Amino acid sequence: MSHTAGPLPLRTQRATRLWSGIVALSLLSGVGVPTAYYAFGTAQLQYLIAQCPAVQGASYALWTLPLFLLACTMLLGAALIWLVYRLQVGLTAEMEGRMQALVATLHEATSASERRSRTAEALAAVGRALSEALDPRIVAQRIVDSLLALLGVQHAALYRLDGATGDLVTLVAARLDMPAFGQNFILPRGTGVAGLAVDTRRPVTTPDLLTDPSIVLTPDARARIGQAGYRAVLAVPLLLQDQVIGAVGVGDHVGRVFTPDDIGLVESFAHHAAF
């Protein structure tokens, strides 16, 4: 024996058609249930929800779903915008840093190349002076003048070692504002930066010889240095056949730190001066 389902009550049929229209409108148009609510009529929708309590939960879910998706989309968009901005800022800062480093490297390379060229020219001039058998003072003067120009220091001097006393006698000395001053000035044995360089047979540097405890100065030398205005000093011994015959020194403003390149340059001229 079979049973055939009868037609749905008229109230249920109306509610089903009305709710189907609301859902279809909401899903197809992307609007929420409130908009569909007004499209189908306030009274009918209220009647539908009142007659079908189960619809109330579905109505709330369908109304909040589009808003939830919209909020997620907005948050995702904001996150992407923030990420792109941070990437752009980071890349820009990194590129600027690399460009600055590149410019600094090129500047240093250019300066180093120019300095090497000028040094080679100055050494060649000193070599020509030696080959022409000029007076030792003339050769020494060219050396200290070259050191003034190449290193940009305030003072340069070349000393000869007195074999009998061990004192250093200034052969020539020069500074930017008073060329050829202080000739025949004597540094007693073991005093000054030049004296220490002679004793140790190696280059000696100090950023401030007036406060350096390793540097011994006579009252006269201390007074002269105070008047001259230079306090950072680099001195290199003059060696001829492994014998110390003098020293060459340069001085500049307090605090200057002489680099290995500076030391190498002075040593190159010291090698020429020893001959």
PDB file of C-alpha atoms in Angstrom:
ATOM      1  CA  MET A   1       0.000   0.000   0.000  1.00  0.00           C
ATOM      2  CA  SER A   2       1.538   3.281  -1.063  1.00  0.00           C
ATOM      3  CA  HIS A   3       1.065   6.755   0.284  1.00  0.00           C
ATOM      4  CA  THR A   4       1.234   9.922  -1.797  1.00  0.00           C
ATOM      5  CA  ALA A   5       2.255  13.173  -0.069  1.00  0.00           C
ATOM      6  CA  GLY A   6      -0.356  15.835  -0.292  1.00  0.00           C
ATOM      7  CA  PRO A   7       0.217  19.439  -1.324  1.00  0.00           C
ATOM      8  CA  LEU A   8       1.940  21.763   1.162  1.00  0.00           C
ATOM      9  CA  PRO A   9      -0.212  24.164   3.092  1.00  0.00           C
ATOM     10  CA  LEU A  10      -0.749  27.478   1.352  1.00  0.00           C
ATOM     11  CA  ARG A  11       1.055  29.355   4.144  1.00  0.00           C
ATOM     12  CA  THR A  12       4.172  27.190   3.747  1.00  0.00           C
ATOM     13  CA  GLN A  13       4.152  27.554  -0.042  1.00  0.00           C
ATOM     14  CA  ARG A  14       4.058  31.342   0.237  1.00  0.00           C
ATOM     15  CA  ALA A  15       6.808  31.398   2.823  1.00  0.00           C
ATOM     16  CA  THR A  16       8.994  29.129   0.707  1.00  0.00           C
ATOM     17  CA  ARG A  17       8.548  31.239  -2.419  1.00  0.00           C
ATOM     18  CA  LEU A  18       9.193  34.466  -0.519  1.00  0.00           C
ATOM     19  CA  TRP A  19      12.308  33.149   1.213  1.00  0.00           C
ATOM     20  CA  SER A  20      13.661  31.673  -2.020  1.00  0.00           C
ATOM     21  CA  GLY A  21      13.305  35.059  -3.686  1.00  0.00           C
ATOM     22  CA  ILE A  22      15.084  36.842  -0.853  1.00  0.00           C
ATOM     23  CA  VAL A  23      17.989  34.375  -0.822  1.00  0.00           C
ATOM     24  CA  ALA A  24      18.333  34.470  -4.603  1.00  0.00           C
ATOM     25  CA  LEU A  25      18.346  38.267  -4.625  1.00  0.00           C
ATOM     26  CA  SER A  26      20.937  38.417  -1.853  1.00  0.00           C
ATOM     27  CA  LEU A  27      23.294  35.881  -3.438  1.00  0.00           C
ATOM     28  CA  LEU A  28      23.024  37.099  -7.023  1.00  0.00           C
ATOM     29  CA  SER A  29      23.266  40.811  -6.301  1.00  0.00           C
ATOM     30  CA  GLY A  30      25.760  40.599  -3.450  1.00  0.00           C
ATOM     31  CA  VAL A  31      23.513  42.589  -1.122  1.00  0.00           C
ATOM     32  CA  GLY A  32      22.524  41.519   2.338  1.00  0.00           C
ATOM     33  CA  VAL A  33      19.192  40.249   3.489  1.00  0.00           C
ATOM     34  CA  PRO A  34      18.104  43.699   4.745  1.00  0.00           C
ATOM     35  CA  THR A  35      18.157  45.018   1.167  1.00  0.00           C
ATOM     36  CA  ALA A  36      16.206  42.022  -0.092  1.00  0.00           C
ATOM     37  CA  TYR A  37      13.916  42.513   2.848  1.00  0.00           C
ATOM     38  CA  TYR A  38      12.834  45.931   1.609  1.00  0.00           C
ATOM     39  CA  ALA A  39      12.675  44.684  -1.980  1.00  0.00           C
ATOM     40  CA  PHE A  40      10.074  42.033  -1.143  1.00  0.00           C
ATOM     41  CA  GLY A  41       8.113  43.952   1.384  1.00  0.00           C
ATOM     42  CA  THR A  42       8.471  44.508   5.066  1.00  0.00           C
ATOM     43  CA  ALA A  43       5.206  43.011   6.155  1.00  0.00           C
ATOM     44  CA  GLN A  44       5.625  39.798   4.174  1.00  0.00           C
ATOM     45  CA  LEU A  45       9.160  39.189   5.443  1.00  0.00           C
ATOM     46  CA  GLN A  46       8.169  39.819   9.039  1.00  0.00           C
ATOM     47  CA  TYR A  47       5.321  37.399   8.566  1.00  0.00           C
ATOM     48  CA  LEU A  48       7.693  34.805   7.095  1.00  0.00           C
ATOM     49  CA  ILE A  49      10.188  35.036   9.942  1.00  0.00           C
ATOM     50  CA  ALA A  50       7.433  34.969  12.547  1.00  0.00           C
ATOM     51  CA  GLN A  51       5.886  31.825  11.047  1.00  0.00           C
ATOM     52  CA  CYS A  52       9.244  30.046  10.560  1.00  0.00           C
ATOM     53  CA  PRO A  53      11.497  30.479  13.619  1.00  0.00           C
ATOM     54  CA  ALA A  54      14.156  28.281  12.001  1.00  0.00           C
ATOM     55  CA  VAL A  55      14.511  30.909   9.304  1.00  0.00           C
ATOM     56  CA  GLN A  56      15.618  33.481  11.872  1.00  0.00           C
ATOM     57  CA  GLY A  57      19.062  31.843  12.284  1.00  0.00           C
ATOM     58  CA  ALA A  58      19.470  31.408   8.534  1.00  0.00           C
ATOM     59  CA  SER A  59      18.437  35.013   7.983  1.00  0.00           C
ATOM     60  CA  TYR A  60      21.090  36.240  10.425  1.00  0.00           C
ATOM     61  CA  ALA A  61      23.787  34.065   8.840  1.00  0.00           C
ATOM     62  CA  LEU A  62      22.996  35.206   5.307  1.00  0.00           C
ATOM     63  CA  TRP A  63      22.950  38.838   6.439  1.00  0.00           C
ATOM     64  CA  THR A  64      26.347  38.646   8.155  1.00  0.00           C
ATOM     65  CA  LEU A  65      28.164  36.567   5.504  1.00  0.00           C
ATOM     66  CA  PRO A  66      28.558  39.377   2.934  1.00  0.00           C
ATOM     67  CA  LEU A  67      29.719  41.761   5.670  1.00  0.00           C
ATOM     68  CA  PHE A  68      32.232  39.204   6.906  1.00  0.00           C
ATOM     69  CA  LEU A  69      33.619  38.674   3.416  1.00  0.00           C
ATOM     70  CA  LEU A  70      33.809  42.428   2.876  1.00  0.00           C
ATOM     71  CA  ALA A  71      35.693  42.920   6.146  1.00  0.00           C
ATOM     72  CA  CYS A  72      38.150  40.150   5.240  1.00  0.00           C
ATOM     73  CA  THR A  73      38.720  41.704   1.823  1.00  0.00           C
ATOM     74  CA  MET A  74      39.365  45.126   3.343  1.00  0.00           C
ATOM     75  CA  LEU A  75      41.797  43.708   5.919  1.00  0.00           C
ATOM     76  CA  LEU A  76      43.630  41.751   3.234  1.00  0.00           C
ATOM     77  CA  GLY A  77      43.862  44.852   1.047  1.00  0.00           C
ATOM     78  CA  ALA A  78      45.205  46.937   3.920  1.00  0.00           C
ATOM     79  CA  ALA A  79      47.788  44.266   4.722  1.00  0.00           C
ATOM     80  CA  LEU A  80      48.926  44.135   1.098  1.00  0.00           C
ATOM     81  CA  ILE A  81      49.210  47.924   0.916  1.00  0.00           C
ATOM     82  CA  TRP A  82      51.258  47.999   4.128  1.00  0.00           C
ATOM     83  CA  LEU A  83      53.502  45.185   2.867  1.00  0.00           C
ATOM     84  CA  VAL A  84      54.140  46.919  -0.469  1.00  0.00           C
ATOM     85  CA  TYR A  85      54.896  50.187   1.323  1.00  0.00           C
ATOM     86  CA  ARG A  86      57.374  48.539   3.679  1.00  0.00           C
ATOM     87  CA  LEU A  87      59.056  46.749   0.791  1.00  0.00           C
ATOM     88  CA  GLN A  88      59.355  49.992  -1.163  1.00  0.00           C
ATOM     89  CA  VAL A  89      60.788  51.826   1.852  1.00  0.00           C
ATOM     90  CA  GLY A  90      63.238  49.024   2.535  1.00  0.00           C
ATOM     91  CA  LEU A  91      64.339  48.767  -1.084  1.00  0.00           C
ATOM     92  CA  THR A  92      64.697  52.529  -1.364  1.00  0.00           C
ATOM     93  CA  ALA A  93      66.838  52.728   1.776  1.00  0.00           C
ATOM     94  CA  GLU A  94      68.944  49.786   0.623  1.00  0.00           C
ATOM     95  CA  MET A  95      69.447  51.306  -2.829  1.00  0.00           C
ATOM     96  CA  GLU A  96      70.390  54.671  -1.335  1.00  0.00           C
ATOM     97  CA  GLY A  97      72.879  52.972   0.975  1.00  0.00           C
ATOM     98  CA  ARG A  98      74.426  51.068  -1.903  1.00  0.00           C
ATOM     99  CA  MET A  99      74.627  54.196  -4.054  1.00  0.00           C
ATOM    100  CA  GLN A 100      76.317  56.139  -1.257  1.00  0.00           C
ATOM    101  CA  ALA A 101      78.785  53.305  -0.704  1.00  0.00           C
ATOM    102  CA  LEU A 102      79.496  53.163  -4.434  1.00  0.00           C
ATOM    103  CA  VAL A 103      80.071  56.915  -4.630  1.00  0.00           C
ATOM    104  CA  ALA A 104      82.371  56.777  -1.601  1.00  0.00           C
ATOM    105  CA  THR A 105      84.312  53.875  -3.114  1.00  0.00           C
ATOM    106  CA  LEU A 106      84.698  55.668  -6.433  1.00  0.00           C
ATOM    107  CA  HIS A 107      85.800  58.831  -4.642  1.00  0.00           C
ATOM    108  CA  GLU A 108      88.372  56.918  -2.605  1.00  0.00           C
ATOM    109  CA  ALA A 109      89.617  55.100  -5.688  1.00  0.00           C
ATOM    110  CA  THR A 110      89.932  58.360  -7.614  1.00  0.00           C
ATOM    111  CA  SER A 111      91.704  60.083  -4.728  1.00  0.00           C
ATOM    112  CA  ALA A 112      94.052  57.126  -4.281  1.00  0.00           C
ATOM    113  CA  SER A 113      94.830  57.076  -8.001  1.00  0.00           C
ATOM    114  CA  GLU A 114      95.540  60.801  -8.064  1.00  0.00           C
ATOM    115  CA  ARG A 115      97.712  60.509  -4.976  1.00  0.00           C
ATOM    116  CA  ARG A 116      99.714  57.632  -6.470  1.00  0.00           C
ATOM    117  CA  SER A 117     100.255  59.650  -9.630  1.00  0.00           C
ATOM    118  CA  ARG A 118     101.418  62.707  -7.706  1.00  0.00           C
ATOM    119  CA  THR A 119     103.647  60.563  -5.490  1.00  0.00           C
ATOM    120  CA  ALA A 120     105.281  58.953  -8.515  1.00  0.00           C
ATOM    121  CA  GLU A 121     105.938  62.368 -10.041  1.00  0.00           C
ATOM    122  CA  ALA A 122     107.438  63.693  -6.794  1.00  0.00           C
ATOM    123  CA  LEU A 123     109.644  60.625  -6.344  1.00  0.00           C
ATOM    124  CA  ALA A 124     110.818  60.948  -9.937  1.00  0.00           C
ATOM    125  CA  ALA A 125     111.766  64.577  -9.287  1.00  0.00           C
ATOM    126  CA  VAL A 126     113.735  63.558  -6.202  1.00  0.00           C
ATOM    127  CA  GLY A 127     115.456  60.819  -8.197  1.00  0.00           C
ATOM    128  CA  ARG A 128     116.462  63.318 -10.873  1.00  0.00           C
ATOM    129  CA  ALA A 129     117.849  65.625  -8.203  1.00  0.00           C
ATOM    130  CA  LEU A 130     119.919  62.771  -6.800  1.00  0.00           C
ATOM    131  CA  SER A 131     121.215  61.825 -10.241  1.00  0.00           C
ATOM    132  CA  GLU A 132     122.250  65.419 -10.855  1.00  0.00           C
ATOM    133  CA  ALA A 133     124.388  65.332  -7.690  1.00  0.00           C
ATOM    134  CA  LEU A 134     122.723  68.411  -6.252  1.00  0.00           C
ATOM    135  CA  ASP A 135     123.441  69.713  -2.782  1.00  0.00           C
ATOM    136  CA  PRO A 136     121.944  67.370  -0.144  1.00  0.00           C
ATOM    137  CA  ARG A 137     119.978  70.270   1.315  1.00  0.00           C
ATOM    138  CA  ILE A 138     118.297  70.899  -2.048  1.00  0.00           C
ATOM    139  CA  VAL A 139     117.282  67.254  -2.313  1.00  0.00           C
ATOM    140  CA  ALA A 140     116.083  67.259   1.294  1.00  0.00           C
ATOM    141  CA  GLN A 141     114.065  70.411   0.655  1.00  0.00           C
ATOM    142  CA  ARG A 142     112.319  68.811  -2.304  1.00  0.00           C
ATOM    143  CA  ILE A 143     111.457  65.829  -0.141  1.00  0.00           C
ATOM    144  CA  VAL A 144     109.859  67.846   2.673  1.00  0.00           C
ATOM    145  CA  ASP A 145     108.036  70.074   0.176  1.00  0.00           C
ATOM    146  CA  SER A 146     106.622  66.967  -1.515  1.00  0.00           C
ATOM    147  CA  LEU A 147     105.489  65.533   1.820  1.00  0.00           C
ATOM    148  CA  LEU A 148     103.734  68.783   2.700  1.00  0.00           C
ATOM    149  CA  ALA A 149     101.801  68.715  -0.555  1.00  0.00           C
ATOM    150  CA  LEU A 150     101.006  64.998  -0.713  1.00  0.00           C
ATOM    151  CA  LEU A 151      99.970  64.497   2.911  1.00  0.00           C
ATOM    152  CA  GLY A 152      98.456  67.925   3.503  1.00  0.00           C
ATOM    153  CA  VAL A 153     100.346  68.244   6.783  1.00  0.00           C
ATOM    154  CA  GLN A 154     101.384  71.410   8.610  1.00  0.00           C
ATOM    155  CA  HIS A 155     105.034  70.507   9.102  1.00  0.00           C
ATOM    156  CA  ALA A 156     107.725  68.309   7.587  1.00  0.00           C
ATOM    157  CA  ALA A 157     111.389  67.925   8.492  1.00  0.00           C
ATOM    158  CA  LEU A 158     114.403  65.829   7.602  1.00  0.00           C
ATOM    159  CA  TYR A 159     117.051  65.108  10.225  1.00  0.00           C
ATOM    160  CA  ARG A 160     120.572  63.749  10.018  1.00  0.00           C
ATOM    161  CA  LEU A 161     122.001  61.652  12.806  1.00  0.00           C
ATOM    162  CA  ASP A 162     125.142  62.932  14.505  1.00  0.00           C
ATOM    163  CA  GLY A 163     127.195  59.788  14.858  1.00  0.00           C
ATOM    164  CA  ALA A 164     129.269  61.197  17.706  1.00  0.00           C
ATOM    165  CA  THR A 165     126.445  62.310  19.998  1.00  0.00           C
ATOM    166  CA  GLY A 166     123.412  60.396  18.708  1.00  0.00           C
ATOM    167  CA  ASP A 167     121.506  63.675  18.417  1.00  0.00           C
ATOM    168  CA  LEU A 168     119.269  64.478  15.465  1.00  0.00           C
ATOM    169  CA  VAL A 169     120.167  67.698  13.660  1.00  0.00           C
ATOM    170  CA  THR A 170     117.513  69.298  11.468  1.00  0.00           C
ATOM    171  CA  LEU A 171     118.812  69.391   7.915  1.00  0.00           C
ATOM    172  CA  VAL A 172     115.705  71.056   6.456  1.00  0.00           C
ATOM    173  CA  ALA A 173     112.267  71.780   7.856  1.00  0.00           C
ATOM    174  CA  ALA A 174     109.214  73.374   6.342  1.00  0.00           C
ATOM    175  CA  ARG A 175     105.616  74.086   7.128  1.00  0.00           C
ATOM    176  CA  LEU A 176     102.760  75.426   5.080  1.00  0.00           C
ATOM    177  CA  ASP A 177     102.750  78.985   6.376  1.00  0.00           C
ATOM    178  CA  MET A 178     106.509  79.313   6.887  1.00  0.00           C
ATOM    179  CA  PRO A 179     108.672  77.312   4.451  1.00  0.00           C
ATOM    180  CA  ALA A 180     112.178  76.343   5.584  1.00  0.00           C
ATOM    181  CA  PHE A 181     112.028  77.107   9.305  1.00  0.00           C
ATOM    182  CA  GLY A 182     113.857  75.525  12.201  1.00  0.00           C
ATOM    183  CA  GLN A 183     117.010  74.511  10.345  1.00  0.00           C
ATOM    184  CA  ASN A 184     119.881  73.283  12.557  1.00  0.00           C
ATOM    185  CA  PHE A 185     117.474  72.674  15.444  1.00  0.00           C
ATOM    186  CA  ILE A 186     118.787  69.757  17.508  1.00  0.00           C
ATOM    187  CA  LEU A 187     116.768  66.940  19.027  1.00  0.00           C
ATOM    188  CA  PRO A 188     118.829  65.353  21.815  1.00  0.00           C
ATOM    189  CA  ARG A 189     119.282  61.609  21.521  1.00  0.00           C
ATOM    190  CA  GLY A 190     116.125  59.630  22.190  1.00  0.00           C
ATOM    191  CA  THR A 191     113.827  62.673  22.325  1.00  0.00           C
ATOM    192  CA  GLY A 192     110.861  63.501  20.168  1.00  0.00           C
ATOM    193  CA  VAL A 193     109.012  61.172  17.825  1.00  0.00           C
ATOM    194  CA  ALA A 194     111.962  61.170  15.424  1.00  0.00           C
ATOM    195  CA  GLY A 195     114.327  60.174  18.222  1.00  0.00           C
ATOM    196  CA  LEU A 196     112.062  57.266  19.169  1.00  0.00           C
ATOM    197  CA  ALA A 197     111.871  56.170  15.514  1.00  0.00           C
ATOM    198  CA  VAL A 198     115.684  56.146  15.336  1.00  0.00           C
ATOM    199  CA  ASP A 199     116.000  54.145  18.568  1.00  0.00           C
ATOM    200  CA  THR A 200     113.377  51.571  17.548  1.00  0.00           C
ATOM    201  CA  ARG A 201     114.344  51.549  13.846  1.00  0.00           C
ATOM    202  CA  ARG A 202     110.690  51.619  12.831  1.00  0.00           C
ATOM    203  CA  PRO A 203     107.965  54.162  12.029  1.00  0.00           C
ATOM    204  CA  VAL A 204     106.399  55.859  15.046  1.00  0.00           C
ATOM    205  CA  THR A 205     103.102  57.747  15.105  1.00  0.00           C
ATOM    206  CA  THR A 206     101.199  59.640  17.778  1.00  0.00           C
ATOM    207  CA  PRO A 207      97.986  61.695  17.617  1.00  0.00           C
ATOM    208  CA  ASP A 208      99.321  64.086  20.276  1.00  0.00           C
ATOM    209  CA  LEU A 209     103.005  64.089  21.170  1.00  0.00           C
ATOM    210  CA  LEU A 210     102.476  66.609  23.999  1.00  0.00           C
ATOM    211  CA  THR A 211     100.316  64.141  25.942  1.00  0.00           C
ATOM    212  CA  ASP A 212     101.881  60.861  24.774  1.00  0.00           C
ATOM    213  CA  PRO A 213     103.810  59.361  27.734  1.00  0.00           C
ATOM    214  CA  SER A 214     106.085  57.400  25.403  1.00  0.00           C
ATOM    215  CA  ILE A 215     107.472  60.595  23.835  1.00  0.00           C
ATOM    216  CA  VAL A 216     110.272  62.437  25.665  1.00  0.00           C
ATOM    217  CA  LEU A 217     110.510  66.178  24.965  1.00  0.00           C
ATOM    218  CA  THR A 218     112.905  68.834  26.185  1.00  0.00           C
ATOM    219  CA  PRO A 219     111.368  72.101  27.452  1.00  0.00           C
ATOM    220  CA  ASP A 220     112.686  73.868  24.348  1.00  0.00           C
ATOM    221  CA  ALA A 221     111.140  71.306  21.997  1.00  0.00           C
ATOM    222  CA  ARG A 222     107.832  71.423  23.857  1.00  0.00           C
ATOM    223  CA  ALA A 223     107.736  75.219  23.552  1.00  0.00           C
ATOM    224  CA  ARG A 224     108.534  75.111  19.839  1.00  0.00           C
ATOM    225  CA  ILE A 225     105.830  72.534  19.188  1.00  0.00           C
ATOM    226  CA  GLY A 226     103.298  74.624  21.103  1.00  0.00           C
ATOM    227  CA  GLN A 227     104.114  77.627  18.925  1.00  0.00           C
ATOM    228  CA  ALA A 228     104.094  75.613  15.700  1.00  0.00           C
ATOM    229  CA  GLY A 229     100.590  74.258  16.326  1.00  0.00           C
ATOM    230  CA  TYR A 230     101.156  70.676  15.154  1.00  0.00           C
ATOM    231  CA  ARG A 231     100.921  67.792  17.616  1.00  0.00           C
ATOM    232  CA  ALA A 232     100.099  64.659  15.596  1.00  0.00           C
ATOM    233  CA  VAL A 233     103.414  63.324  14.293  1.00  0.00           C
ATOM    234  CA  LEU A 234     104.684  60.526  12.063  1.00  0.00           C
ATOM    235  CA  ALA A 235     108.433  59.804  11.943  1.00  0.00           C
ATOM    236  CA  VAL A 236     110.337  57.231   9.883  1.00  0.00           C
ATOM    237  CA  PRO A 237     114.035  56.345  10.291  1.00  0.00           C
ATOM    238  CA  LEU A 238     116.464  56.775   7.382  1.00  0.00           C
ATOM    239  CA  LEU A 239     118.329  53.531   6.788  1.00  0.00           C
ATOM    240  CA  LEU A 240     121.361  53.099   4.545  1.00  0.00           C
ATOM    241  CA  GLN A 241     122.828  49.610   4.330  1.00  0.00           C
ATOM    242  CA  ASP A 242     121.019  48.717   7.555  1.00  0.00           C
ATOM    243  CA  GLN A 243     122.518  51.700   9.363  1.00  0.00           C
ATOM    244  CA  VAL A 244     120.355  54.520  10.750  1.00  0.00           C
ATOM    245  CA  ILE A 245     121.598  57.831   9.356  1.00  0.00           C
ATOM    246  CA  GLY A 246     118.680  60.104  10.208  1.00  0.00           C
ATOM    247  CA  ALA A 247     114.908  60.452  10.180  1.00  0.00           C
ATOM    248  CA  VAL A 248     112.100  62.168   8.352  1.00  0.00           C
ATOM    249  CA  GLY A 249     109.005  63.409  10.156  1.00  0.00           C
ATOM    250  CA  VAL A 250     105.700  65.120   9.428  1.00  0.00           C
ATOM    251  CA  GLY A 251     103.320  66.878  11.817  1.00  0.00           C
ATOM    252  CA  ASP A 252      99.675  67.890  11.643  1.00  0.00           C
ATOM    253  CA  HIS A 253      96.764  69.018  13.806  1.00  0.00           C
ATOM    254  CA  VAL A 254      96.127  67.213  17.059  1.00  0.00           C
ATOM    255  CA  GLY A 255      94.125  64.015  16.712  1.00  0.00           C
ATOM    256  CA  ARG A 256      95.093  63.126  13.163  1.00  0.00           C
ATOM    257  CA  VAL A 257      95.669  59.411  12.734  1.00  0.00           C
ATOM    258  CA  PHE A 258      98.213  58.548  10.071  1.00  0.00           C
ATOM    259  CA  THR A 259      97.148  55.598   7.940  1.00  0.00           C
ATOM    260  CA  PRO A 260      99.283  52.717   6.643  1.00  0.00           C
ATOM    261  CA  ASP A 261      99.236  54.452   3.240  1.00  0.00           C
ATOM    262  CA  ASP A 262     100.614  57.610   4.853  1.00  0.00           C
ATOM    263  CA  ILE A 263     103.377  55.604   6.508  1.00  0.00           C
ATOM    264  CA  GLY A 264     104.225  53.839   3.248  1.00  0.00           C
ATOM    265  CA  LEU A 265     104.440  57.153   1.405  1.00  0.00           C
ATOM    266  CA  VAL A 266     106.837  58.653   3.963  1.00  0.00           C
ATOM    267  CA  GLU A 267     108.923  55.470   3.879  1.00  0.00           C
ATOM    268  CA  SER A 268     109.234  55.796   0.098  1.00  0.00           C
ATOM    269  CA  PHE A 269     110.667  59.291   0.420  1.00  0.00           C
ATOM    270  CA  ALA A 270     112.836  58.193   3.341  1.00  0.00           C
ATOM    271  CA  HIS A 271     114.349  55.522   1.113  1.00  0.00           C
ATOM    272  CA  HIS A 272     115.275  58.181  -1.472  1.00  0.00           C
ATOM    273  CA  ALA A 273     116.540  60.543   1.211  1.00  0.00           C
ATOM    274  CA  ALA A 274     118.900  57.883   2.564  1.00  0.00           C
ATOM    275  CA  PHE A 275     120.833  58.017  -0.700  1.00  0.00           C
TER     276      PHE A 275
END
